[in-house]
Amino acid sequence: MGPLCDFCGEQRSMVYCRSDSACLCLSCDRNVHSANALSKRHLRTLLCDRCNSQPAIVRCIEENASLCQNCNWNGHNAPTAAPTSAHKRQTINCYSGCPSAAELSRIWSFVLDFPPIDDSSCEQGLGLMSIDEDNASNCWDPPEKSNKVNLQGLSRLSELENVDKVNILIGSSSISDRMADPKLCSSGIKGLDIRDGDDIYEGFGVDDDLNFDNYEELFGATQDYSEQLLDDAGIDGLYTMKNMSSAADGDCQGDSIAEAKAKQGACSSAMSADSLKSNQGATSEPSLCFPGRQARRSLSLSLSGLTAESSAGDFQEFEMSSMPVTGEPPPWCPTGPESSMFTPTDRNSAVMRYKEKKKMRKFDKKIRYASRKARADVRRRVKGRFVKAGEAYDYDPLSETRSF
DNA sequence: CGTTATTATCGTACCACAATAGGCA
DNA sequence: GATGCCTATTGTGGTACGATAATAA
């Protein structure tokens, strides 16, 4: 039957909501995400058929399975997966709003058995590709729209081999206009609400055939900020990051504040390479054109965002993968028979895998109890604070508009 | 170049209450 | 050991506000 829905615990979960970090059945997905305007904006996608815990990003045609980044890598890109590396794969689209079963069937045509969903609870239909600053990665438009992809997904494109050519989809104004406008620029692509069905391909100033070969022309930047920032910081920064992790773990708690700041400054660039949008909490905004201070601000990632979960495992992997980049092991790396066990091929694959994982890594807030989140989402507030039921309030989460 | 003022950003306290954990009979 | 009841604790999100950093004058 597969994994059960995190919400009802009865039905088989089919979709994954990144915002809620929850696996949901279609019925609960609809109920939960029709609760208010905010939850309607949550981007969801299919659940990985292999690990049943991560959002799927590609559909392997040969295997008839939806796969997350890791499973896709393990199944197709890993050195041991040579026979399957040529498998034809199709990107999987995200959706927001409250799509009907028919609409889901349309965007995920490869999934044949969508159960009927009760449409009564939600009037808003499918809202494809509404750009969400927290969950915009992995989001593609339907195949019939030439695999349009939002900008925040750009850095991940290079990871997807055998995926159809992907085009850039920008909002209702041309890119040059947006880049020229500091206000629009500073706010990145926030506010570009692109809906399926909108006549968004006309008047963009962006040709349908625009592909990633033209990316640098358009933005004056490389496609992969991770790579760039990694290069800018240099591997020294990475080493410092490793050291910082140790300090953060309490081994160097006697460090002065100045030292800590210096370390943080050194490591922030590397750390933030894949977390440009996630380090600023609710006010974070994707910055496509980092103007001066904004760029540096984006680089400063609070170490508090490094959870034990993300740091321990990742750094282990990083420790191994950093060696081939530098050519010599870092001072903290054990120098013995173990450290010379890796062949260049192994090392390169480890580096690749680390980079893939690093790109995927998110520092989002982890929701431990989806039910509590659902309750908090509909709880009434006064100036952000919860108020007793029955008291006057200034914000009704169930209302489309706020009254201040 | 140093100082001051302004602006931007970050981190966190606050709130109510359902969910959860733990203890006890 | 299983069950039910009671109490204490936890976790959830939007906003305000102080602290800090960056920039401008």
XYZ file of C-alpha atoms (C1' of nucleotides) in Angstrom:
454
model
C 0.000 0.000 0.000
C 2.972 2.331 0.517
C 3.537 5.048 3.115
C 0.546 6.403 4.919
C -0.573 9.999 4.864
C 1.103 12.080 7.570
C -2.172 13.802 8.280
C -4.891 11.157 8.328
C -2.631 8.153 8.702
C -5.088 6.076 6.746
C -4.719 6.720 3.050
C -1.627 6.100 1.015
C 0.397 9.301 0.675
C 0.926 10.447 -2.883
C 2.215 13.986 -2.734
C 4.917 15.782 -0.819
C 4.547 19.322 0.480
C 7.898 20.991 1.007
C 6.496 23.791 3.096
C 4.960 21.342 5.514
C 7.593 18.661 5.064
C 4.693 16.284 4.931
C 3.585 13.357 2.821
C -0.118 13.562 2.166
C -2.847 11.638 0.460
C -4.734 13.571 -2.182
C -7.728 14.059 0.032
C -5.768 15.494 2.946
C -3.634 17.495 0.553
C -6.739 19.164 -0.653
C -8.159 19.697 2.789
C -4.970 21.001 4.327
C -4.071 23.269 1.446
C -7.506 24.727 1.029
C -7.476 26.019 4.613
C -6.263 29.502 3.741
C -4.651 31.621 1.111
C -1.166 30.918 2.360
C -1.469 27.186 2.402
C -2.906 27.295 -1.085
C 0.442 28.607 -2.233
C 2.332 25.591 -0.974
C 3.978 23.810 -3.824
C 3.528 20.093 -3.877
C 4.842 17.346 -6.019
C 4.714 13.583 -6.272
C 6.351 11.458 -3.647
C 9.436 9.472 -4.602
C 8.401 5.921 -5.451
C 11.660 4.539 -4.166
C 12.363 6.122 -0.801
C 8.788 7.294 -0.209
C 10.083 10.206 1.822
C 11.381 12.840 -0.575
C 9.753 14.917 -3.294
C 10.145 13.393 -6.714
C 11.808 15.510 -9.356
C 11.944 13.197 -12.354
C 9.937 10.353 -13.782
C 11.928 7.449 -15.189
C 10.024 6.279 -18.214
C 11.744 2.899 -18.391
C 11.206 2.115 -14.740
C 7.842 3.808 -14.603
C 8.828 5.375 -11.306
C 8.972 8.840 -9.833
C 12.336 9.543 -8.249
C 13.739 12.119 -5.901
C 17.153 13.664 -6.376
C 18.965 11.063 -4.345
C 17.188 8.056 -5.808
C 17.597 9.477 -9.274
C 21.284 9.812 -8.635
C 21.662 6.413 -7.113
C 19.660 4.807 -9.858
C 21.006 6.603 -12.875
C 24.081 8.682 -12.225
C 26.067 6.662 -9.750
C 29.035 4.758 -11.154
C 27.302 1.505 -10.351
C 24.239 2.512 -12.295
C 25.784 2.525 -15.745
C 23.153 0.281 -17.375
C 20.377 2.594 -16.285
C 22.098 5.889 -16.896
C 20.569 6.187 -20.347
C 17.051 5.843 -19.087
C 14.734 8.421 -20.506
C 13.511 10.699 -17.768
C 10.873 13.372 -17.596
C 10.713 16.218 -15.151
C 7.899 16.223 -12.666
C 5.928 19.386 -12.163
C 4.839 21.008 -8.956
C 1.435 22.418 -8.373
C -0.194 24.748 -5.948
C -3.775 25.581 -5.166
C -6.406 22.876 -5.141
C -6.260 20.991 -8.389
C -8.904 18.456 -9.231
C -8.073 14.870 -10.053
C -8.502 15.698 -13.710
C -6.048 18.546 -13.462
C -3.545 16.392 -11.674
C -3.944 13.768 -14.315
C -3.202 16.389 -16.901
C 0.048 17.564 -15.381
C 1.087 14.103 -14.281
C -0.196 12.150 -17.216
C 2.004 9.202 -16.312
C 0.058 8.589 -13.111
C -3.060 6.815 -14.193
C -4.900 6.136 -10.983
C -5.797 9.442 -9.406
C -8.734 8.881 -7.110
C -11.527 11.410 -7.302
C -11.105 14.415 -5.022
C -13.853 16.332 -3.401
C -13.838 19.751 -5.026
C -16.304 21.309 -2.673
C -13.784 22.436 -0.130
C -11.827 24.629 -2.428
C -12.923 26.996 -5.077
C -9.500 27.822 -6.312
C -8.319 25.499 -8.914
C -4.882 24.576 -10.006
C -2.295 27.263 -9.673
C 0.708 25.940 -11.444
C 4.038 27.595 -11.151
C 3.119 30.263 -8.705
C 6.598 31.166 -7.707
C 7.214 30.482 -4.112
C 10.416 31.757 -2.670
C 10.786 28.884 -0.307
C 9.775 26.065 -2.493
C 10.520 27.047 -5.953
C 13.129 24.469 -6.678
C 12.037 21.397 -8.486
C 9.142 23.152 -10.039
C 8.469 22.756 -13.661
C 5.605 23.660 -15.832
C 3.745 21.053 -17.761
C 5.555 19.387 -20.616
C 3.236 20.946 -23.122
C 4.793 24.283 -22.172
C 8.222 23.149 -23.207
C 9.346 22.323 -19.723
C 9.438 25.886 -18.516
C 11.285 26.261 -15.303
C 11.356 29.002 -12.783
C 14.528 30.858 -12.104
C 15.268 29.393 -8.766
C 15.433 26.022 -10.325
C 18.182 27.097 -12.664
C 21.026 25.905 -10.600
C 19.620 22.446 -10.577
C 19.244 22.057 -14.283
C 22.731 20.903 -14.831
C 22.020 18.003 -12.561
C 19.332 16.596 -14.745
C 20.737 14.584 -17.527
C 18.565 13.232 -20.293
C 15.964 15.779 -19.460
C 14.366 17.642 -22.267
C 15.729 21.047 -23.058
C 14.475 23.496 -20.512
C 13.408 26.995 -21.214
C 13.344 30.010 -18.967
C 10.045 31.342 -17.918
C 9.889 34.890 -16.682
C 6.980 36.943 -15.480
C 4.836 39.325 -17.400
C 7.559 41.859 -18.001
C 10.708 41.328 -19.898
C 13.830 40.268 -18.111
C 15.718 43.349 -19.128
C 13.011 45.516 -17.634
C 13.168 43.670 -14.376
C 16.896 43.684 -14.231
C 16.968 47.402 -14.935
C 14.542 48.165 -12.167
C 16.428 48.082 -8.877
C 13.241 47.530 -6.975
C 12.281 44.553 -9.015
C 15.823 43.423 -9.030
C 16.178 43.548 -5.287
C 13.073 41.609 -4.815
C 14.151 39.030 -7.287
C 11.250 37.233 -8.842
C 9.013 37.608 -5.897
C 5.656 38.702 -6.944
C 5.750 37.120 -10.325
C 2.709 35.022 -10.035
C 2.693 32.879 -13.076
C -0.382 30.838 -13.553
C -1.093 28.047 -15.842
C -3.276 29.302 -18.579
C -2.086 32.854 -18.400
C -0.953 34.149 -21.665
C 2.503 34.413 -20.348
C 4.438 33.600 -23.450
C 3.537 36.714 -25.277
C 5.064 40.064 -24.492
C 7.806 38.670 -22.381
C 10.552 39.787 -24.559
C 11.751 36.272 -24.070
C 11.571 33.881 -26.892
C 10.091 30.496 -26.367
C 13.249 28.960 -27.610
C 15.335 30.737 -25.065
C 17.471 28.119 -23.525
C 20.225 28.036 -21.032
C 22.841 28.841 -23.527
C 21.513 32.364 -23.326
C 21.392 32.554 -19.608
C 24.568 34.463 -19.144
C 23.597 36.906 -21.825
C 20.393 37.650 -20.035
C 21.542 37.835 -16.475
C 25.200 38.510 -16.753
C 25.772 35.723 -14.365
C 26.609 32.121 -14.477
C 23.896 29.555 -14.318
C 25.168 28.059 -11.171
C 25.576 30.449 -8.327
C 26.695 27.646 -6.171
C 29.679 27.061 -8.337
C 30.461 30.708 -8.600
C 30.239 31.424 -4.952
C 32.193 28.336 -4.187
C 34.885 29.584 -6.458
C 34.755 33.062 -5.004
C 35.167 31.818 -1.509
C 37.794 29.375 -2.507
C 38.395 26.072 -0.896
C 39.933 27.832 2.049
C 36.542 29.070 2.901
C 35.293 25.555 2.856
C 37.981 24.448 5.185
C 37.105 27.260 7.500
C 33.532 26.153 7.322
C 34.561 22.777 8.493
C 36.437 24.319 11.322
C 33.477 26.439 12.179
C 31.333 23.390 12.400
C 33.607 22.076 15.006
C 33.459 25.322 16.879
C 29.724 25.365 16.633
C 29.618 21.875 17.996
C 31.123 23.152 21.161
C 34.687 22.090 20.726
C 35.841 25.661 20.442
C 33.367 27.446 22.599
C 36.128 29.459 24.152
C 36.683 31.326 20.930
C 36.281 35.049 21.152
C 33.419 36.730 19.421
C 35.802 38.373 17.015
C 37.260 35.043 16.070
C 33.861 33.569 15.645
C 32.793 36.405 13.408
C 35.907 36.087 11.373
C 35.267 32.423 10.943
C 31.697 32.981 10.072
C 32.668 35.518 7.493
C 35.079 33.120 5.952
C 32.682 30.286 5.803
C 29.527 32.110 4.940
C 30.220 32.351 1.271
C 30.707 28.689 0.821
C 27.913 27.743 3.083
C 25.440 29.947 1.420
C 26.210 28.810 -2.046
C 23.171 26.615 -1.969
C 21.161 28.491 0.499
C 20.843 31.890 -0.999
C 17.196 32.001 -0.323
C 16.857 30.082 2.835
C 18.995 32.019 5.200
C 16.752 34.941 5.765
C 13.790 33.310 7.250
C 10.384 34.572 6.330
C 11.733 37.695 4.780
C 14.167 35.976 2.523
C 13.994 36.828 -1.074
C 15.692 35.228 -3.972
C 18.191 37.601 -5.401
C 18.906 37.018 -9.003
C 21.064 40.093 -9.264
C 22.880 40.630 -6.048
C 23.584 44.324 -5.839
C 26.429 45.126 -3.518
C 25.335 44.744 0.013
C 22.451 42.584 -0.864
C 24.810 40.024 -2.194
C 26.911 40.035 0.900
C 23.854 39.884 3.029
C 22.759 36.850 1.210
C 26.061 35.311 1.944
C 25.793 35.633 5.654
C 24.233 32.472 6.841
C 23.574 32.018 10.457
C 25.229 28.930 11.714
C 22.120 28.215 13.656
C 20.699 27.066 10.399
C 23.063 24.192 10.426
C 21.164 21.468 12.094
C 22.842 18.441 13.452
C 21.096 16.490 10.787
C 22.467 18.544 7.983
C 25.887 19.149 9.317
C 27.077 15.821 10.531
C 26.348 13.744 7.501
C 27.080 16.385 5.004
C 30.390 17.258 6.494
C 31.389 13.663 6.524
C 30.701 13.501 2.884
C 32.260 16.881 2.346
C 35.369 15.825 4.151
C 35.950 13.154 1.612
C 34.963 15.155 -1.398
C 37.098 18.128 -0.595
C 40.308 16.246 -0.978
C 40.408 15.911 -4.728
C 39.521 19.547 -5.156
C 42.539 20.752 -3.309
C 44.940 18.116 -4.317
C 46.054 17.645 -0.779
C 44.204 16.695 2.303
C 43.204 19.449 4.676
C 44.939 19.608 8.012
C 41.986 18.134 9.831
C 41.741 15.237 7.479
C 43.186 11.980 8.723
C 46.337 11.101 6.872
C 46.658 7.410 6.757
C 45.828 4.419 4.671
C 42.164 5.328 4.855
C 42.617 8.700 3.270
C 44.356 7.219 0.272
C 41.735 4.583 -0.308
C 39.836 6.607 -2.855
C 40.709 6.356 -6.483
C 40.415 9.501 -8.590
C 37.187 8.138 -10.021
C 35.792 7.529 -6.576
C 36.828 10.948 -5.504
C 35.288 12.621 -8.497
C 32.072 10.766 -7.990
C 32.152 11.703 -4.341
C 32.677 15.323 -5.274
C 29.809 15.172 -7.719
C 27.577 13.532 -5.197
C 28.476 16.036 -2.569
C 27.720 18.906 -4.894
C 24.409 17.374 -5.869
C 23.478 16.879 -2.269
C 24.674 20.324 -1.364
C 22.461 21.864 -3.973
C 19.526 19.915 -2.687
C 20.199 20.773 0.906
C 17.747 23.173 2.419
C 17.783 24.901 5.731
C 14.089 25.196 5.925
C 12.368 25.029 9.201
C 11.489 21.483 9.922
C 7.893 20.907 10.821
C 7.722 18.106 13.336
C 4.018 18.061 13.783
C 1.952 18.846 10.723
C -1.185 18.843 12.809
C 0.143 21.628 14.992
C 1.123 23.599 11.980
C -2.339 23.155 10.529
C -3.798 24.384 13.790
C -1.456 27.360 13.983
C -2.234 28.243 10.387
C -5.879 28.785 11.181
C -5.405 30.190 14.669
C -6.460 33.768 15.110
C -3.905 36.424 15.953
C -3.524 39.997 17.075
C -0.329 41.551 15.808
C 1.072 38.162 15.198
C 0.253 36.804 18.595
C -2.255 34.110 19.187
C -5.378 35.282 20.902
C -7.982 33.462 22.873
C -10.878 32.115 20.940
C -13.667 34.617 21.039
C -11.479 37.655 21.504
C -11.377 40.409 18.967
C -8.684 39.811 16.409
C -7.150 41.675 13.529
C -6.163 38.826 11.309
C -8.360 36.028 10.217
C -6.215 33.446 8.461
C -9.307 32.034 6.827
C -10.006 35.347 5.197
C -8.504 36.316 1.869
C -7.875 39.868 3.014
C -6.483 41.077 6.254
C -8.105 43.743 8.323
C -5.750 45.970 10.273
C 39.698 59.434 6.819
C 36.668 59.606 10.776
C 32.087 60.578 12.557
C 27.191 60.654 12.456
C 22.694 59.558 10.503
C 19.934 56.555 7.951
C 18.556 52.249 6.143
C 18.427 47.271 5.849
C 18.585 42.951 7.892
C 18.553 39.536 11.521
C 17.179 37.225 15.705
C 13.876 36.508 19.028
C 10.036 37.193 22.389
C 5.281 36.932 22.563
C 0.775 34.862 22.391
C -3.189 30.490 22.829
C -4.026 26.020 22.749
C -4.129 21.335 20.675
C -1.022 17.698 20.635
C 2.107 15.074 23.003
C 4.645 12.928 26.828
C 4.924 11.165 31.245
C 3.275 9.680 35.709
C -0.018 7.379 38.427
C -3.886 4.377 39.822
C 1.108 -5.625 30.942
C -2.875 -2.836 29.361
C -5.867 0.914 29.971
C -7.676 5.357 31.315
C -7.132 9.676 33.491
C -4.687 13.718 34.784
C -1.022 17.142 34.551
C 2.962 19.299 32.495
C 5.374 20.352 28.458
C 5.993 21.222 23.581
C 5.386 23.246 19.156
C 3.210 26.107 15.876
C 3.165 31.128 12.847
C 2.847 36.315 12.252
C 4.264 40.489 14.153
C 6.904 43.862 16.804
C 11.056 45.381 18.313
C 15.841 45.757 19.652
C 20.494 44.793 18.028
C 23.665 44.845 14.476
C 25.681 45.769 10.007
C 26.029 48.366 5.897
C 25.680 52.518 3.460
C 25.272 57.484 2.730
C 26.203 62.137 3.974
